[in-house]
XYZ file of C-alpha atoms in Angstrom:
369
model
C 31.078 -84.493 96.245
C 34.145 -86.164 97.755
C 35.852 -86.353 94.307
C 35.114 -82.661 93.804
C 36.535 -81.676 97.079
C 39.643 -83.762 96.485
C 39.926 -82.136 92.995
C 39.771 -78.657 94.497
C 42.232 -79.515 97.263
C 44.694 -80.774 94.637
C 44.415 -77.461 92.693
C 44.851 -75.422 95.731
C 47.794 -77.359 96.889
C 49.276 -77.185 93.430
C 48.965 -73.361 93.240
C 50.575 -73.074 96.683
C 53.582 -75.300 95.900
C 53.872 -74.812 92.080
C 57.205 -73.031 91.486
C 56.983 -69.415 90.481
C 60.740 -69.046 91.037
C 61.912 -71.090 88.112
C 65.174 -69.261 87.583
C 65.931 -69.163 91.331
C 65.145 -72.873 91.990
C 65.701 -74.348 88.523
C 65.937 -78.174 88.650
C 65.538 -78.682 85.032
C 68.597 -79.669 82.993
C 69.258 -80.731 79.503
C 66.223 -78.897 78.119
C 65.957 -75.669 76.147
C 63.768 -72.975 77.510
C 61.294 -70.671 75.604
C 60.099 -67.610 77.608
C 56.425 -66.674 77.479
C 55.825 -62.998 78.804
C 52.716 -62.241 80.625
C 51.710 -65.901 81.039
C 48.093 -65.475 81.772
C 45.916 -68.585 81.781
C 44.485 -67.479 78.476
C 47.943 -66.990 76.938
C 49.024 -70.380 78.186
C 46.005 -71.843 76.602
C 46.858 -70.250 73.259
C 50.374 -71.652 73.295
C 49.057 -75.185 74.334
C 46.721 -74.981 71.368
C 49.424 -73.912 68.934
C 51.786 -76.720 70.121
C 48.856 -79.234 70.035
C 48.127 -78.311 66.370
C 51.923 -78.303 65.517
C 51.657 -74.700 64.422
C 54.369 -73.981 67.055
C 56.236 -77.207 66.322
C 58.208 -77.864 69.332
C 58.701 -80.883 71.461
C 57.783 -80.146 75.060
C 59.965 -83.163 76.027
C 62.853 -81.126 74.798
C 61.792 -77.513 75.409
C 60.488 -76.152 78.661
C 58.008 -73.202 78.507
C 58.571 -70.617 81.265
C 56.110 -67.830 81.848
C 57.680 -64.764 83.102
C 56.075 -61.763 84.701
C 56.625 -58.994 87.289
C 55.379 -58.839 90.802
C 53.613 -55.481 90.186
C 51.415 -56.685 87.433
C 47.640 -56.569 87.934
C 46.832 -60.086 86.776
C 46.605 -62.816 89.469
C 49.090 -65.415 88.220
C 48.015 -68.003 90.692
C 45.376 -68.533 88.000
C 48.115 -69.491 85.594
C 49.622 -71.872 88.175
C 46.142 -73.400 88.603
C 45.771 -73.653 84.853
C 49.068 -75.509 84.540
C 48.254 -77.909 87.436
C 44.646 -78.615 86.180
C 45.833 -79.495 82.753
C 48.925 -81.494 83.863
C 51.119 -79.327 81.683
C 54.469 -80.903 82.269
C 57.293 -78.726 81.045
C 55.455 -75.527 81.770
C 56.742 -73.276 84.692
C 56.470 -69.758 86.058
C 59.026 -67.163 87.098
C 58.114 -63.985 89.045
C 60.562 -61.022 88.856
C 60.284 -58.842 92.043
C 62.901 -56.065 91.686
C 61.546 -52.489 91.911
C 60.899 -50.944 88.542
C 59.818 -47.368 87.974
C 59.205 -45.518 84.773
C 62.360 -43.398 84.977
C 64.618 -46.545 85.225
C 63.311 -48.464 82.261
C 66.207 -47.668 79.873
C 69.149 -48.152 82.214
C 70.553 -50.743 84.590
C 67.692 -51.301 87.264
C 66.782 -53.740 90.021
C 65.391 -56.195 87.361
C 68.581 -56.140 85.228
C 70.089 -59.378 86.999
C 66.927 -61.223 86.252
C 66.871 -59.990 82.628
C 70.393 -61.291 82.223
C 69.629 -64.676 83.886
C 66.514 -65.234 81.913
C 68.436 -64.390 78.601
C 71.360 -66.494 79.434
C 69.268 -69.548 80.138
C 66.792 -69.475 77.256
C 66.547 -69.616 73.486
C 63.962 -66.970 72.906
C 61.037 -65.055 74.085
C 57.424 -64.373 72.883
C 55.584 -61.139 73.774
C 51.682 -61.195 73.582
C 49.112 -58.508 72.958
C 47.352 -56.226 75.465
C 46.321 -52.833 76.381
C 48.100 -49.552 75.528
C 51.608 -48.533 76.682
C 51.600 -45.351 78.900
C 52.564 -42.612 76.411
C 54.862 -41.093 78.995
C 57.221 -44.048 78.418
C 57.875 -42.710 74.830
C 57.766 -39.169 75.959
C 54.214 -38.091 75.000
C 51.171 -36.993 77.003
C 48.126 -39.302 77.149
C 45.617 -38.235 74.506
C 43.867 -41.511 73.557
C 45.638 -44.324 75.349
C 43.840 -46.927 77.543
C 46.362 -48.199 80.082
C 45.257 -50.676 82.655
C 48.498 -52.335 83.869
C 51.445 -50.016 83.783
C 53.592 -52.515 85.717
C 53.321 -54.952 82.828
C 54.454 -52.292 80.312
C 57.378 -51.054 82.438
C 58.589 -54.661 82.723
C 58.176 -55.670 79.187
C 59.641 -52.499 77.623
C 62.511 -52.511 80.010
C 63.320 -56.204 79.197
C 63.114 -55.605 75.551
C 65.491 -52.527 75.887
C 67.893 -54.683 77.714
C 67.660 -57.438 74.937
C 67.964 -55.219 71.846
C 69.098 -51.799 73.073
C 67.866 -48.475 71.508
C 68.361 -44.777 71.011
C 66.850 -43.824 74.465
C 70.390 -44.877 75.957
C 72.923 -45.909 73.518
C 75.536 -46.441 76.232
C 73.708 -49.645 77.308
C 75.157 -52.745 75.545
C 72.255 -54.980 74.288
C 72.166 -58.525 75.605
C 71.761 -59.916 72.131
C 75.270 -58.702 71.216
C 76.293 -61.879 73.312
C 73.880 -64.114 71.292
C 72.758 -62.691 68.125
C 70.631 -65.707 67.166
C 68.289 -65.307 70.183
C 64.567 -65.186 69.298
C 62.555 -62.094 70.188
C 59.107 -61.988 68.632
C 55.616 -60.729 69.480
C 52.105 -59.846 68.262
C 50.205 -56.402 68.421
C 51.356 -54.929 71.724
C 54.551 -57.020 71.461
C 55.404 -55.092 68.277
C 54.548 -51.828 69.809
C 56.659 -52.581 72.935
C 59.530 -53.673 70.809
C 59.410 -50.285 68.883
C 59.095 -48.210 71.916
C 62.097 -50.083 73.655
C 64.183 -49.267 70.663
C 63.391 -45.529 70.800
C 60.335 -45.426 68.647
C 56.902 -43.864 69.256
C 53.173 -44.608 68.626
C 50.024 -43.088 67.209
C 47.732 -43.307 70.179
C 44.624 -43.602 68.041
C 44.739 -44.599 64.305
C 41.300 -43.040 63.220
C 41.910 -39.778 65.162
C 45.519 -39.206 64.467
C 46.061 -40.621 61.062
C 42.638 -40.104 59.489
C 41.234 -37.334 61.577
C 37.979 -39.479 62.197
C 36.508 -39.185 65.626
C 33.029 -40.712 65.732
C 32.190 -44.271 65.024
C 30.395 -43.405 61.815
C 33.427 -41.461 60.699
C 35.799 -44.260 61.493
C 33.653 -46.656 59.407
C 34.013 -44.337 56.432
C 37.745 -45.171 56.331
C 36.804 -48.520 54.740
C 36.879 -52.025 56.002
C 40.314 -52.720 54.453
C 41.903 -49.954 56.460
C 40.181 -50.542 59.774
C 42.145 -52.271 62.533
C 39.121 -52.981 64.769
C 35.343 -52.969 64.263
C 33.270 -49.927 65.048
C 29.920 -51.340 63.978
C 29.453 -52.957 67.418
C 29.159 -49.493 68.970
C 26.326 -48.435 66.489
C 24.191 -51.623 66.071
C 23.311 -54.119 68.690
C 24.027 -57.405 67.292
C 25.702 -60.208 69.335
C 27.397 -61.640 66.175
C 29.236 -58.535 65.447
C 32.909 -59.023 65.974
C 34.947 -56.182 67.673
C 37.911 -57.080 65.376
C 38.735 -57.226 61.694
C 40.570 -59.195 59.082
C 42.295 -56.970 56.558
C 44.939 -57.543 53.836
C 48.716 -57.282 54.727
C 51.018 -55.749 52.132
C 54.658 -56.934 52.180
C 57.392 -54.216 51.571
C 60.544 -54.753 49.497
C 62.285 -55.986 52.657
C 63.394 -59.616 52.282
C 62.060 -60.833 55.562
C 58.756 -62.329 54.398
C 59.863 -63.263 50.969
C 63.338 -64.847 51.748
C 63.194 -65.610 55.446
C 59.585 -66.785 56.015
C 59.510 -67.926 52.360
C 56.129 -66.660 51.274
C 55.345 -65.054 47.962
C 55.737 -61.353 47.859
C 52.852 -61.260 45.440
C 50.515 -62.552 48.218
C 48.305 -60.360 50.207
C 47.231 -62.455 53.168
C 44.506 -61.556 55.653
C 45.608 -60.654 59.098
C 43.457 -60.714 62.281
C 43.539 -57.226 63.687
C 42.432 -55.917 67.115
C 44.200 -52.562 67.978
C 43.736 -48.758 67.720
C 47.382 -47.721 68.109
C 50.284 -48.061 65.574
C 53.893 -47.275 65.084
C 54.682 -43.608 64.313
C 58.410 -43.245 64.554
C 60.251 -46.458 63.911
C 62.763 -47.494 66.714
C 66.616 -47.743 66.073
C 67.749 -50.638 63.803
C 64.288 -51.768 62.805
C 63.058 -52.318 59.134
C 59.485 -52.149 58.077
C 58.454 -55.598 56.553
C 54.690 -55.102 56.135
C 52.022 -52.420 55.749
C 48.296 -51.921 55.795
C 46.567 -51.643 52.355
C 46.817 -47.889 52.215
C 50.368 -47.836 53.650
C 49.404 -45.896 56.748
C 49.850 -48.529 59.326
C 53.023 -50.600 59.909
C 52.177 -54.195 60.122
C 55.650 -55.749 60.591
C 59.111 -55.021 61.789
C 62.500 -56.897 61.562
C 65.766 -56.039 63.200
C 68.705 -55.003 61.028
C 71.400 -56.504 63.240
C 69.768 -59.350 65.057
C 68.265 -61.834 62.508
C 65.673 -63.499 64.749
C 64.170 -60.229 66.214
C 60.844 -59.568 64.312
C 57.165 -58.895 65.086
C 53.766 -58.208 63.615
C 50.990 -55.826 64.456
C 48.226 -58.482 63.595
C 47.477 -61.610 65.661
C 48.604 -65.058 64.054
C 48.252 -66.697 67.485
C 44.431 -66.781 67.687
C 43.064 -70.379 67.803
C 39.837 -69.560 66.015
C 41.800 -68.664 62.821
C 42.806 -72.364 62.597
C 39.508 -74.182 63.269
C 35.866 -73.371 63.060
C 34.341 -71.941 66.263
C 31.687 -69.296 66.748
C 29.861 -67.424 63.775
C 30.681 -63.848 63.586
C 29.964 -60.823 61.275
C 31.837 -57.638 60.532
C 29.004 -55.723 58.960
C 25.281 -56.125 60.225
C 24.311 -57.158 56.673
C 27.117 -59.756 56.354
C 26.400 -63.499 56.351
C 27.712 -65.083 59.585
C 30.980 -66.943 59.258
C 33.646 -68.357 61.526
C 36.992 -66.559 61.599
C 38.425 -69.704 60.072
C 36.135 -69.419 57.078
C 36.739 -65.647 56.729
C 40.551 -66.248 56.738
C 40.524 -68.748 53.816
C 43.094 -71.365 52.556
C 45.684 -68.953 51.176
C 45.818 -66.674 54.249
C 45.833 -69.821 56.387
C 48.894 -71.108 54.603
C 50.652 -67.778 55.200
C 49.929 -68.140 58.929
C 51.228 -71.736 58.956
C 54.545 -70.641 57.302
C 54.868 -67.776 59.733
C 54.721 -70.247 62.683
C 56.899 -72.606 60.750
C 59.652 -69.936 60.688
C 59.250 -69.193 64.446
C 59.480 -73.038 65.034
C 62.623 -73.439 62.969
C 64.370 -70.584 64.898
C 63.555 -72.221 68.250
C 64.684 -75.611 66.974
C 67.908 -74.106 65.609
C 68.771 -72.255 68.882
C 67.878 -75.421 70.871
C 70.547 -77.315 68.958
C 73.405 -74.734 69.789
């Protein structure tokens, strides 16, 4: 009991004193900094896994990881501080941005702009994670199908991305990346959508309804497994093994990003882990389409035409269960249960490893500058 109490006391003290003001009280020197947006305990665990498996091949003795978030976000980031303390994650830090941020000020200089600049100037790149839907009003539409739970997060991330890469919503604002064109900006799922919206693009708020005119779960399933981006069987059949996600093929476009930059065969059609119901409609300023769904209706990848290390994907290459056997799952009630790792297969696994290899090379190259 005494050991338990001491452990709890340590965690509580660590949460209280753990620095959430990294860029205001930075004592680190001589190390490169990689930014992790929305650093929930879950996202920190994912990054820790990727680094441990050398998928994200960076040396935490040389690179600090700084989780950045806004004070208005719904998540309790003391849980993140607790996770860092509990797991003795040396080189992991947190930074809370506190400037007022409203929807009408996302695409202009605002109270967060000084923080955006300071974060940019003192880091080599940033990763944006998945999450719930962006408020459609941010890209000029009424809410028809969107599920927004944390508008503060979206305002913060979209505004930061706009400051980084610019866009058509306010061409007068000079992007920060003009000052460092090699800076890394990448993301998954919501990260891709936020990047597109920041640059002036728009979204389909619901893929089955707005692309395929399918509105019930049965109708959605009729689209076919290869063209589904989440699983609707779980709404029809009660089976705890049914996954709410899907693995479907990714088709590369003629764009050179995957073939020449990531260095994968353009003849390959790897599986991607998919968990979303929204997709890019209008492509944002200066972005090229690098990958599509099998029927070509959903954009699966973007790369920037001016900044070579700005790119993102609609699928989830960061999910740990893709890389090792965990729980058994099924897509269809009649399927034989398999782990996600087994479903992915060796060829698609190699694609994912090469994708992380490219991200790692960019971080390493930027760290040496």
